[in-house]
Each structure stands twice: as structure tokens, then as C-alpha cells.
XYZ file of N, CA and C in Angstrom:
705
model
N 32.839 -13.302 -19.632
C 31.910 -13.325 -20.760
C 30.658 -14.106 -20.390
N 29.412 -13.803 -20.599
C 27.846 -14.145 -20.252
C 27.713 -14.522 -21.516
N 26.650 -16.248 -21.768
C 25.962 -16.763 -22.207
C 24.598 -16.173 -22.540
N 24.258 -15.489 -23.785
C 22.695 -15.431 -24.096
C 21.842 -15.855 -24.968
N 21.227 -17.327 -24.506
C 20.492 -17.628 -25.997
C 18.838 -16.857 -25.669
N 19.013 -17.253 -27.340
C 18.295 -16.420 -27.822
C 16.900 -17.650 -28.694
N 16.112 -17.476 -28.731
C 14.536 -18.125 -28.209
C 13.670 -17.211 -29.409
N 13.970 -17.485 -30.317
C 13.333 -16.298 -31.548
C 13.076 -16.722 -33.047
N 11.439 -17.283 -33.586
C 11.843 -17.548 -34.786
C 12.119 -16.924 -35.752
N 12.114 -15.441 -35.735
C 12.431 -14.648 -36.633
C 13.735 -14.867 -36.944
N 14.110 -15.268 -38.092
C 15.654 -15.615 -38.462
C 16.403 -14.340 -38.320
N 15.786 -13.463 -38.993
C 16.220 -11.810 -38.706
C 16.706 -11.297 -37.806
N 15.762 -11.082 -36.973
C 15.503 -10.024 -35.428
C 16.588 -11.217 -34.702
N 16.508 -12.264 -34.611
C 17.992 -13.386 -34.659
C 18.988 -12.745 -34.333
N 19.114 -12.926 -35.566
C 20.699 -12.455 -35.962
C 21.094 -10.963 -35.755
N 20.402 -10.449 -35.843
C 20.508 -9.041 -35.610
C 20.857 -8.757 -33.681
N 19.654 -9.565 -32.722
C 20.221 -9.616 -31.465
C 21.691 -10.336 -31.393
N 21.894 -11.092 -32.118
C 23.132 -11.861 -31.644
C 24.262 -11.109 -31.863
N 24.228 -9.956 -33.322
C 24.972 -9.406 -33.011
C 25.629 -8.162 -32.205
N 24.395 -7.689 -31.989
C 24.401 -6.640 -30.941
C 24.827 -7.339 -29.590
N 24.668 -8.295 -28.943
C 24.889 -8.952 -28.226
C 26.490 -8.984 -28.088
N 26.946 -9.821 -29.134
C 28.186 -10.436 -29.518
C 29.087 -8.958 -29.461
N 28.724 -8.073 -30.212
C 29.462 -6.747 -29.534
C 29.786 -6.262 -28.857
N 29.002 -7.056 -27.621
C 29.340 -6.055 -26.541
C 30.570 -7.312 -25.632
N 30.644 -7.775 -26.717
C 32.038 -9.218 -25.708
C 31.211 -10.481 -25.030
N 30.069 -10.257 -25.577
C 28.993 -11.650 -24.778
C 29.067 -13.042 -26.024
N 28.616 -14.057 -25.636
C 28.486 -14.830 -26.112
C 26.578 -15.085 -26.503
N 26.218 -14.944 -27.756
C 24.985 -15.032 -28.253
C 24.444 -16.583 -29.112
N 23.621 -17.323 -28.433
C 23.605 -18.521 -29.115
C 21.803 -18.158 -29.397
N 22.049 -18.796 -30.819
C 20.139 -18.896 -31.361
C 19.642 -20.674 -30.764
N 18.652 -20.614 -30.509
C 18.021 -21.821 -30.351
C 17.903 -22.395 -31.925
N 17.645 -23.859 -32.353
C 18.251 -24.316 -33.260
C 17.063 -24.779 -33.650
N 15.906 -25.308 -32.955
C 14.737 -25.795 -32.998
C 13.784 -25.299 -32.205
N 12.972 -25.748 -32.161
C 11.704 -24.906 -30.927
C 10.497 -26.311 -30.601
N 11.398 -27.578 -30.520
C 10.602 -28.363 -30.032
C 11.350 -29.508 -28.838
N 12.860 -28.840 -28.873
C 13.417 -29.206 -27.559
C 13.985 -28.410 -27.047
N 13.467 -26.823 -26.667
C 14.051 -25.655 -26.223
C 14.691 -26.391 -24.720
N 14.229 -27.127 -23.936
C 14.629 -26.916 -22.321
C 16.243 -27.910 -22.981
N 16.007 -29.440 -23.484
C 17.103 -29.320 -23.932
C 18.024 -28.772 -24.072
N 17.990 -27.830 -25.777
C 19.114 -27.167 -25.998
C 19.450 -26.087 -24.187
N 18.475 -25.776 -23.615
C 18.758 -24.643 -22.664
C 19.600 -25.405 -21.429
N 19.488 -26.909 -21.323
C 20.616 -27.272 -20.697
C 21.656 -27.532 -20.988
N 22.045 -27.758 -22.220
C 23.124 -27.924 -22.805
C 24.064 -26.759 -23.130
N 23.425 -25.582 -23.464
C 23.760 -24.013 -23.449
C 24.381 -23.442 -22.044
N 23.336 -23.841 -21.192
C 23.899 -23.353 -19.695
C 23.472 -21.455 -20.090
N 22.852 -20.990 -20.399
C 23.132 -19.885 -20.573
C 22.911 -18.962 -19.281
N 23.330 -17.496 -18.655
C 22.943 -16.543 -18.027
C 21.669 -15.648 -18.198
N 21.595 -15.762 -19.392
C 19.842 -15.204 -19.762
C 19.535 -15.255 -20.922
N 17.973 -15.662 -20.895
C 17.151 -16.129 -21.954
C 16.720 -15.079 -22.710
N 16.705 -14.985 -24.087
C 15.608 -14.294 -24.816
C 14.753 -15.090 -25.386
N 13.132 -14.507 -24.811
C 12.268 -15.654 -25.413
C 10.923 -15.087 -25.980
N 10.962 -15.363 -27.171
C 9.362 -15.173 -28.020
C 8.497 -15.920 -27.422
N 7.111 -15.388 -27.743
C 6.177 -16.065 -27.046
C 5.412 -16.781 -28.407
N 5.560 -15.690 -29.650
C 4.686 -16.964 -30.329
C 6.036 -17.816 -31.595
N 6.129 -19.241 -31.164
C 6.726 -19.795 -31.255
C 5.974 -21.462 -31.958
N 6.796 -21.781 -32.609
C 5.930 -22.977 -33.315
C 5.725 -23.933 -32.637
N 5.072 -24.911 -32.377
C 4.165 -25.949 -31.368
C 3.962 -25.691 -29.935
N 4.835 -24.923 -29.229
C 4.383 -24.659 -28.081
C 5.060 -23.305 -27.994
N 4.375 -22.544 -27.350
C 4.671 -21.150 -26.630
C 5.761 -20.596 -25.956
N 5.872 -19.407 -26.242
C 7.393 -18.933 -24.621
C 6.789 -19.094 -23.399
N 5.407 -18.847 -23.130
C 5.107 -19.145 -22.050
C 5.061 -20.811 -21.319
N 4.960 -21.684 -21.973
C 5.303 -23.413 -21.599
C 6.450 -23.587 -21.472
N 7.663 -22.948 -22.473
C 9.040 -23.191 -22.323
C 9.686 -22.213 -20.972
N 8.802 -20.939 -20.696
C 9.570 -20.369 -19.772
C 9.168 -21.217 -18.492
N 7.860 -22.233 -18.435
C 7.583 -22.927 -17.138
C 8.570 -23.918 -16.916
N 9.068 -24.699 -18.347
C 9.821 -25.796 -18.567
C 11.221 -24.902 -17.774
N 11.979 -24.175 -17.898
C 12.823 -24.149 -17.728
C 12.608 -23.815 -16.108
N 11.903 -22.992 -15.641
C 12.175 -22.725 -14.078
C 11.430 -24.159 -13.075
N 11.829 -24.958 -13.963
C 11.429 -26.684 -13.363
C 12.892 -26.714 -12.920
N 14.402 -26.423 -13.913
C 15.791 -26.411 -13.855
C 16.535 -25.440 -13.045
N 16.022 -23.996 -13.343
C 16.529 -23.068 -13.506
C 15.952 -21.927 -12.702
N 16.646 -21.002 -12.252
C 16.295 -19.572 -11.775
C 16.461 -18.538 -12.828
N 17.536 -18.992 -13.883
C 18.212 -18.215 -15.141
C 17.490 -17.080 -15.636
N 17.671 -15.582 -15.660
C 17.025 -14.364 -15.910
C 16.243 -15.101 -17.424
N 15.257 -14.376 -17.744
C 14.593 -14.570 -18.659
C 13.595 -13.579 -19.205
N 13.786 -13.129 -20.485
C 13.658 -11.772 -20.771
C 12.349 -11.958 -22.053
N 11.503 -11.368 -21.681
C 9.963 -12.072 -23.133
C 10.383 -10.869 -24.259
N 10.475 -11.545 -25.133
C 10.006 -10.490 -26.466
C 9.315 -10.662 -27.454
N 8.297 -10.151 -27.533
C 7.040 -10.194 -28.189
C 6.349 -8.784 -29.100
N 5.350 -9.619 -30.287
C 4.954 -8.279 -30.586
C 3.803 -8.039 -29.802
N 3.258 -9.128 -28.774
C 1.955 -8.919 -28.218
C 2.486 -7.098 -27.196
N 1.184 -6.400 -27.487
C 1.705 -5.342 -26.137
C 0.634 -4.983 -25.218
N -0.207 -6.348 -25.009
C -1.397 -6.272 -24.221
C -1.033 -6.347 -22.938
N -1.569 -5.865 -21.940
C -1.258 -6.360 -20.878
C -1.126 -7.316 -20.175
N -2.506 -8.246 -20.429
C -2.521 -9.732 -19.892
C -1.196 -10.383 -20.472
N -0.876 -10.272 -21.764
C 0.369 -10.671 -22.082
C 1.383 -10.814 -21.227
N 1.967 -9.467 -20.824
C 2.433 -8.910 -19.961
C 2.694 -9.565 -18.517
N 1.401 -9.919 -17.709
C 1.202 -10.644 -16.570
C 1.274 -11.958 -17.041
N 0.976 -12.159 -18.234
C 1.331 -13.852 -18.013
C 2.733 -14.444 -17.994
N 3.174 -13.306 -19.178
C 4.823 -13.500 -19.073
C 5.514 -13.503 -17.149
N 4.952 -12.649 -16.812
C 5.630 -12.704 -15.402
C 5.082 -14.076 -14.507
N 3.840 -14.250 -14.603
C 3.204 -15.039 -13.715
C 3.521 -16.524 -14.388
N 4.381 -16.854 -15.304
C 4.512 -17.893 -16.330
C 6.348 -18.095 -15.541
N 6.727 -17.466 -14.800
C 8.146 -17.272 -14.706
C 9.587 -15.801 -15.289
N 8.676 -15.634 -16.287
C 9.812 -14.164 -16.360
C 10.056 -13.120 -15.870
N 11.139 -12.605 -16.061
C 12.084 -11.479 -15.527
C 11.417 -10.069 -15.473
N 11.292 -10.088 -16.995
C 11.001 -8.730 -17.709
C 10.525 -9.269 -19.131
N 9.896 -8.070 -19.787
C 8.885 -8.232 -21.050
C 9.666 -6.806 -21.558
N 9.433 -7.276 -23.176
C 9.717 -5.875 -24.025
C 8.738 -6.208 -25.526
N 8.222 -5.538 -25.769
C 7.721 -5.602 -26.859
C 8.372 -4.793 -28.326
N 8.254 -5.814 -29.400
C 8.903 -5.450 -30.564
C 7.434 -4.297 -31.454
N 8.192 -3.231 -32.159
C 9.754 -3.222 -32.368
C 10.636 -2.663 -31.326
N 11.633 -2.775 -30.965
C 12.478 -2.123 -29.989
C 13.697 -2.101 -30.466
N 14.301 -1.166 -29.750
C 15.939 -0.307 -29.638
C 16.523 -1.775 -29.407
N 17.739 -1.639 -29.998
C 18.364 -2.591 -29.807
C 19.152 -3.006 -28.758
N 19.731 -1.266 -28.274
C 20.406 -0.513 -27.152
C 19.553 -0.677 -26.047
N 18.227 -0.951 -25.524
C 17.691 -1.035 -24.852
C 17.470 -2.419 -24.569
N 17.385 -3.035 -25.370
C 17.494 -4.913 -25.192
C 18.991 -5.189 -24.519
N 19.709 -4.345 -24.678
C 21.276 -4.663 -24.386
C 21.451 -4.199 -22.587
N 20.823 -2.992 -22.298
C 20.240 -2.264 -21.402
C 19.582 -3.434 -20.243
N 18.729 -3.965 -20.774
C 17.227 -5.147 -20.355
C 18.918 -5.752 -19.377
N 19.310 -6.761 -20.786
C 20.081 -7.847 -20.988
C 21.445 -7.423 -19.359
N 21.896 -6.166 -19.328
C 23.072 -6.254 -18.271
C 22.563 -5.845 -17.037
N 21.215 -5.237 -17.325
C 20.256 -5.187 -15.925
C 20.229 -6.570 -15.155
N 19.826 -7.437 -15.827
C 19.729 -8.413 -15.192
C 20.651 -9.447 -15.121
N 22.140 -9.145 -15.755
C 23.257 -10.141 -15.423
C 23.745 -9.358 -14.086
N 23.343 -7.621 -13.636
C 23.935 -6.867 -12.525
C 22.759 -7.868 -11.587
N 21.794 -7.958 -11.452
C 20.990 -8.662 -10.437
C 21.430 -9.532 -10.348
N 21.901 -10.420 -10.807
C 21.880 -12.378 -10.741
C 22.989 -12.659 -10.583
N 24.156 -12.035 -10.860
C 25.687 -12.191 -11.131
C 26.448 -11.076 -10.774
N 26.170 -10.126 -10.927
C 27.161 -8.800 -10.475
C 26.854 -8.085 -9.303
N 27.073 -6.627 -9.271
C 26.917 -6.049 -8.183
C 25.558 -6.172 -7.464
N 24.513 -6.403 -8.087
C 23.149 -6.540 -7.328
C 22.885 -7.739 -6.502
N 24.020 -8.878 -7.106
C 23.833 -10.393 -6.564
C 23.675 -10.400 -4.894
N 22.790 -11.441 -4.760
C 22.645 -11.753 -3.011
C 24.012 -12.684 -3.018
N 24.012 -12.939 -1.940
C 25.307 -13.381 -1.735
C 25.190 -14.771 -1.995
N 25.988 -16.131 -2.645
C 26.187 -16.755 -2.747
C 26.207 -18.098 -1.349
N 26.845 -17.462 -0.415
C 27.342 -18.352 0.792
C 25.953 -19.031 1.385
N 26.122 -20.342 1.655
C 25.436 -21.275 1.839
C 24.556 -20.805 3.509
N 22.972 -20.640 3.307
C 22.246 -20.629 4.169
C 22.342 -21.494 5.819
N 22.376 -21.160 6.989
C 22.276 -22.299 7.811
C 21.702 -21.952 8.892
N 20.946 -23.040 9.564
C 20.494 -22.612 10.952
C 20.966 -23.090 11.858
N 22.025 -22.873 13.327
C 22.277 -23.841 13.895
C 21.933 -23.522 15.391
N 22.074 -24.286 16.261
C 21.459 -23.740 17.544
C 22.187 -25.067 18.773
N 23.088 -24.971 19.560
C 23.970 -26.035 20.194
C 24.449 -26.856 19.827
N 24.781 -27.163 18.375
C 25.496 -27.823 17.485
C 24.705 -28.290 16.688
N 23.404 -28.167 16.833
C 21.998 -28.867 15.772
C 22.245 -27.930 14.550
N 22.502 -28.788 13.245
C 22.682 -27.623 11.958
C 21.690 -27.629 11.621
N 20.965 -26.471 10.672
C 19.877 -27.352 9.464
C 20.208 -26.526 8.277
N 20.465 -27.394 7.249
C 21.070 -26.610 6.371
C 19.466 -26.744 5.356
N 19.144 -25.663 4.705
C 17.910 -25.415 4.455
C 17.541 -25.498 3.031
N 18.939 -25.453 2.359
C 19.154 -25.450 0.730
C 19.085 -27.454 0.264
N 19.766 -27.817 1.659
C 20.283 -28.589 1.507
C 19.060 -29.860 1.673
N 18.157 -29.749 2.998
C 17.247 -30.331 3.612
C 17.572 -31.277 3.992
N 19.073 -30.999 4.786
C 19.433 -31.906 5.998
C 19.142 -31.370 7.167
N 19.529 -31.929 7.973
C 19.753 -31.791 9.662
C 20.936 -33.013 9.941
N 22.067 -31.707 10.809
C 23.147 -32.651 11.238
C 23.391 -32.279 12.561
N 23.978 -33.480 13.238
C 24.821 -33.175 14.585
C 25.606 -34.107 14.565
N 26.669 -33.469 15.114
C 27.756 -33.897 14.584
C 28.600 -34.849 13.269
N 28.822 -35.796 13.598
C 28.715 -37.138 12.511
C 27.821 -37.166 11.534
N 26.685 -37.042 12.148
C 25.621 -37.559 11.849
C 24.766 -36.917 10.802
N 23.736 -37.008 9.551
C 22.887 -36.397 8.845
C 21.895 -36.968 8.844
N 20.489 -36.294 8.656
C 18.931 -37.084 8.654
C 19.234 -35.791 7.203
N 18.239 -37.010 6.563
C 17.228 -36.708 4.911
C 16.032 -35.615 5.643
N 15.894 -34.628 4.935
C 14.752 -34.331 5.270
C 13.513 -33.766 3.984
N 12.548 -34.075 4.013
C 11.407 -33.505 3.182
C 11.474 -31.980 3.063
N 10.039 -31.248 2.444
C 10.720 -29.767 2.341
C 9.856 -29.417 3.885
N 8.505 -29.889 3.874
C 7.676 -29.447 4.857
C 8.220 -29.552 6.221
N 9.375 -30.930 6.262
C 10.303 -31.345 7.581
C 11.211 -29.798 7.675
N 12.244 -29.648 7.050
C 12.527 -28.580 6.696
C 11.720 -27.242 6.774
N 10.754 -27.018 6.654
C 10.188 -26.017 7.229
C 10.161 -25.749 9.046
N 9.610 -27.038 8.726
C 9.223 -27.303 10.238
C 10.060 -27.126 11.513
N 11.272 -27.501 10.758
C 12.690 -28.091 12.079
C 12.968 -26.171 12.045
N 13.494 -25.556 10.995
C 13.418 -23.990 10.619
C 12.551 -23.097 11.594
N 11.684 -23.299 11.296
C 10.326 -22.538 12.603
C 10.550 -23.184 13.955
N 11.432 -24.549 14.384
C 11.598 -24.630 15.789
C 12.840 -24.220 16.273
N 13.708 -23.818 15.228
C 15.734 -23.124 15.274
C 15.112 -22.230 15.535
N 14.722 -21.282 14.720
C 14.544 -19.984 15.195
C 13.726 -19.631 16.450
N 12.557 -20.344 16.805
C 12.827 -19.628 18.490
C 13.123 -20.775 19.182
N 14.318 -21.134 19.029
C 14.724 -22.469 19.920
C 14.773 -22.015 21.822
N 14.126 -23.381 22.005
C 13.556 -23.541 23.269
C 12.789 -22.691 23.815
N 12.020 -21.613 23.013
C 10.758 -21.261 23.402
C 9.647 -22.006 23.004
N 8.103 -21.752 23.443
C 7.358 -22.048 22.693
C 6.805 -21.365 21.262
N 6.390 -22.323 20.211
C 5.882 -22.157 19.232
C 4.308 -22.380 18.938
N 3.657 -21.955 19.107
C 2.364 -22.036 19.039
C 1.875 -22.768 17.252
N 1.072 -23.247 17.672
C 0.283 -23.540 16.196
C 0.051 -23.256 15.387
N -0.577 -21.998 15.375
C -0.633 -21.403 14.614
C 0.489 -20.841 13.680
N 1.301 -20.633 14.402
C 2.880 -20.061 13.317
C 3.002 -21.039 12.835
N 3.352 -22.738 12.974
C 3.953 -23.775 12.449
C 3.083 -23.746 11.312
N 1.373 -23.731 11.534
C 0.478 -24.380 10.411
C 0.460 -22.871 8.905
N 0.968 -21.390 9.971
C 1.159 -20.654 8.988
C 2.370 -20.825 7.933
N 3.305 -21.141 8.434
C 4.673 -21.225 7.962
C 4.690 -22.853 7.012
N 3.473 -23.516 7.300
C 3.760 -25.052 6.167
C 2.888 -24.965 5.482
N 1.318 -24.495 5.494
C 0.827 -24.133 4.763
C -0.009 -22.730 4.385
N 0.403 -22.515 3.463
C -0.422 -20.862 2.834
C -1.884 -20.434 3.846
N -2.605 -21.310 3.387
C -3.988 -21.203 3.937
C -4.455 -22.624 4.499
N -4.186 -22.268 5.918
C -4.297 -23.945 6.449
C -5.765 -23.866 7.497
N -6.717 -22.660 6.860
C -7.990 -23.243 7.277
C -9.012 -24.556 7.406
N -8.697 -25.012 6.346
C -9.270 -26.232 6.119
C -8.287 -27.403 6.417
N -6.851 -26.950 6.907
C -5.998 -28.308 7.192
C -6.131 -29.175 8.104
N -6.349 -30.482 8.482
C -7.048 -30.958 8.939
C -5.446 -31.052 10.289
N -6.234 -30.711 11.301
C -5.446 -30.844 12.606
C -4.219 -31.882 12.454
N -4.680 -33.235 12.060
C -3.604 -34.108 12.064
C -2.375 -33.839 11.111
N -2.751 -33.314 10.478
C -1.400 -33.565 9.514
C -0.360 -32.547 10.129
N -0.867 -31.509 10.823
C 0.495 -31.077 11.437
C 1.073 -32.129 12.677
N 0.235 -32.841 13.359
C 0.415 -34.034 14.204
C 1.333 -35.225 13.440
N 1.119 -35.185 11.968
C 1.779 -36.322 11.480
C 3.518 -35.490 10.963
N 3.429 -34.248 10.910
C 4.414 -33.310 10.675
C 5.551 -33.464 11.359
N 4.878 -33.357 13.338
C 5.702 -33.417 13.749
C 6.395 -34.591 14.291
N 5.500 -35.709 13.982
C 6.126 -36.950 14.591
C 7.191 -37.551 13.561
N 7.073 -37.112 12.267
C 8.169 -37.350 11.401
C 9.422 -36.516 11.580
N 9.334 -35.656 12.165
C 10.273 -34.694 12.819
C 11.049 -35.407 13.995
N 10.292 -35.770 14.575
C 10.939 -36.920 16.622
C 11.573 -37.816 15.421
N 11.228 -38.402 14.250
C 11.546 -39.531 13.663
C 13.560 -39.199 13.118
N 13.599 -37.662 12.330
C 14.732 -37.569 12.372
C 15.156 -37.181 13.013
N 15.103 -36.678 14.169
C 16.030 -35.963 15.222
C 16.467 -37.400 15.886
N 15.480 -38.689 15.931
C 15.773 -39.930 16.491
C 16.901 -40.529 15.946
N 17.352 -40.282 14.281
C 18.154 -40.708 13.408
C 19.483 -40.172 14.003
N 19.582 -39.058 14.368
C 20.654 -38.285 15.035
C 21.093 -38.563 16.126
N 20.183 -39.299 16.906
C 20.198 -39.872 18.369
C 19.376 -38.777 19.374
N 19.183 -37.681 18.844
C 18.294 -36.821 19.769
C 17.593 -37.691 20.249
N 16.400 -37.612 21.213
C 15.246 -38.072 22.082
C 14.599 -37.039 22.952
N 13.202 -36.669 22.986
C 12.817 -36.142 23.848
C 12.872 -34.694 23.924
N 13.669 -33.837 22.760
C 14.057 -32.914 22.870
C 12.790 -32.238 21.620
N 11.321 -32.854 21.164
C 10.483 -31.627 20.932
C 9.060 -31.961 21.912
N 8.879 -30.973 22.000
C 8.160 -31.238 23.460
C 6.789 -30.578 22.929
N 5.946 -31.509 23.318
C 4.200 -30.755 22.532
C 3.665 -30.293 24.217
N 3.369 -28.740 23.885
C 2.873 -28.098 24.856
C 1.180 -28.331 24.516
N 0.213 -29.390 25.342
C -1.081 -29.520 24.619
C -1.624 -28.261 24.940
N -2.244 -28.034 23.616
C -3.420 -27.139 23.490
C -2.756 -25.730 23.106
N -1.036 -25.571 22.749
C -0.613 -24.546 22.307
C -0.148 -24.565 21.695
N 1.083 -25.157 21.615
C 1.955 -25.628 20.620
C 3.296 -26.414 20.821
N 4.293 -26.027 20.652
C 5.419 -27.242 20.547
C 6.975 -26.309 20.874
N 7.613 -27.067 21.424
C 9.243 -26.054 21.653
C 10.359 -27.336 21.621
N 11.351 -26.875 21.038
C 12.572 -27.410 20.888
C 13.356 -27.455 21.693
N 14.263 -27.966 22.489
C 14.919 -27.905 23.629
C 16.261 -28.671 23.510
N 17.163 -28.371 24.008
C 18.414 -28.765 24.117
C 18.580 -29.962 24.798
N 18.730 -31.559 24.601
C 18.810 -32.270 25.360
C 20.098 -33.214 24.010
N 20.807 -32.824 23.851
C 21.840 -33.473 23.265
C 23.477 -32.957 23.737
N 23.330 -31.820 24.302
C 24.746 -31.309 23.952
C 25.222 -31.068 25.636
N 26.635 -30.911 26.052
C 26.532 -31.059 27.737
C 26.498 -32.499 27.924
N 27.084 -33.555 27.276
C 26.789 -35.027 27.937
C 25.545 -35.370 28.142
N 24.191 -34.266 27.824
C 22.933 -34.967 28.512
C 22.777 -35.572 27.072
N 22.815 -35.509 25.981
C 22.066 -36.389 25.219
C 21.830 -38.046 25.283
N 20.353 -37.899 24.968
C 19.646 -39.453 25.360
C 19.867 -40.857 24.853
């Protein structure tokens, strides 16, 4: 059974989703107030949101930002707006999908198992935990560690990027340009050093691990990762 609250001041159109909802063997909860929606939405835990956009003191669009601060949780707009910008803001604000009222009820129900098949059922990506490892060096990427053996380093997200782009072509070179593409969007204006300060915080946890010596700055191209821990050579 799936959790769906429901984000609607129409007391009506309410109750009316909840029970169409509730019919089909789901669990339908109304929001109770509309001035601690992320609240109640952690306390609910729900699988997917139904959310109005015009709503008393603040918007579906602020509450749908509030929640994907928490949450990935499907989230479904329903509105009488049927403008387009509407439309894009709902998406570009965090949501799933948009429907505009009045609508089928059968089709909200439709919306509603579309997107418990994406997130939870047969459409789901797989669950099992991401990893990169390369001669016993892990980096778990969800996680934003780096381990060997015993051992774990903390890592930032940009560290984590970084260590990521040197697993994958481990012990080749990596040129600059990929690293400064892969940490920042548009790193025209990034000022040379900070990928310099990138990677020395990088020597900093691999040092935590006991690595040494093992990222190697190729000047004037870029940088490669190298195996100097595993085989008794580690430093």
C-alpha cells in the first residue's frame, strides 16, 4: 500500500481525490494546514505528492522547492492555472508532472501509478549502492567516502567528484580540462587555482588513508592516479 498526500485547499476536490485514491487500496492523507506543509510531509513520509499551486501564504511552487531540500518523492501539480509558464515552472520548481483542473479523476489515478511504476515498481533504477573501486581504493559516491581497507576519509562533494574522474581512468592521464569540466558547469572564468586547491585537498585524504605519492600532476596537462598502495609498495 502507497502513501498519497494530498496538498489541496479545496475541501472538496479533497475529499473527492482521497477517495478515489483510497479505492484503489492506497492510503490518501489531506494536508491539515498549509503553513507547515514540509513538516506535515515529513511526518507523512508519503510516495507522492498532490500539490496546488495556489495555496494560502505561500505557493506549491515554494513548498515543492521545500521539499526536494528532503526528498526526491514524485510530485504531481494540480492547478487551475493552464498556462504554460505555469507549466515550466512547476517542472523547473521540482515537479514530476502537472495536470490541470477540471480533470478525470481516472486520469489523476493514471498520473498517480505512473509514477509509483517509475520510483518504486517496475520502472525503478535499481536500488544497490553505487561504487567505484580500483586495487582496493573504494569510493563510495552516495556516500562521499573513500576507503582502503580499515580505513575511511570524509569527503566534500567537489572531492568526490574529483577522486570519481581519477577511478575512472585510473592510472592514465587526466587532462584539465575534463577535471575542471566535470567540477564545474562553466569553468571559463574559474580561476586556475582552485582546481590546484582541489587537488591538494585530495593528496590530503588519500594521506588520511596512508596513500602518498600516488596523484601525480603531469605539468601543463593534467593529473593521473596511480597505484602505489597495494603489492606491499604502499608508502
Amino acid at each position: 500500500m502507497y502513501t498519497i498526500m494530498i496538498v489541496e485547499d479545496d475541501a472538496k476536490i479533497a475529499e473527492l481525490l482521497r477517495a478515489h485514491i483510497e479505492k484503489y487500496g492506497n492510503e490518501a492523507v489531506i494536508a491539515s494546514g498549509f503553513q507547515h506543509i514540509l513538516d506535515q510531509f515529513q511526518q507523512i513520509k508519503p510516495h507522492v505528492v498532490l500539490m496546488d499551486i495556489n495555496l494560502p501564504s505561500f505557493d506549491g511552487f515554494y513548498w515543492c522547492r521545500q521539499i526536494r531540500t528532503v526528498s526526491t518523492c514524485p510530485i504531481i501539480f494540480i492547478s487551475a492555472r493552464s498556462g504554460e509558464m505555469d507549466q515550466v515552472r512547476a517542472i523547473e520548481n521540482g515537479g514530476d508532472d502537472y495536470m490541470t483542473k477540471p480533470f478525470h479523476y481516472e486520469v489523476v489515478m493514471a498520473k498517480i501509478r505512473s509514477q509509483l511504476r517509475r520510483v518504486y515498481g517496475d520502472y525503478a533504477a535499481s536500488s544497490a549502492e553505487r561504487l567505484v573501486e580500483r586495487a582496493g581504493l573504494t569510493l563510495y559516491p552516495e556516500r562521499m567516502e573513500l576507503r582502503l581497507g580499515d580505513k575511511t576519509a570524509a569527503l566534500t562533494k567537489k572531492e568526490t567528484v574529483l577522486v570519481e574522474t581519477l577511478l575512472s581512468r585510473f592510472e592514465r592521464l587526466v587532462s584539465r580540462e575534463i577535471i575542471l569540466e566535470k567540477l564545474w558547469d562553466d569553468y571559463t572564468y574559474v580561476d586556475d587555482n582552485a582546481l590546484s586547491v582541489n587537488i591538494t585537498r585530495v593528496r590530503k585524504k588519500l594521506a588520511e588513508l596512508g596513500i602518498e605519492g600516488s596523484l601525480e600532476t603531469v605539468r601543463g596537462t593534467g593529473y593521473r592516479l596511480s597505484d602505489t598502495w597495494s603489492e606491499g609498495r604502499q608508502l
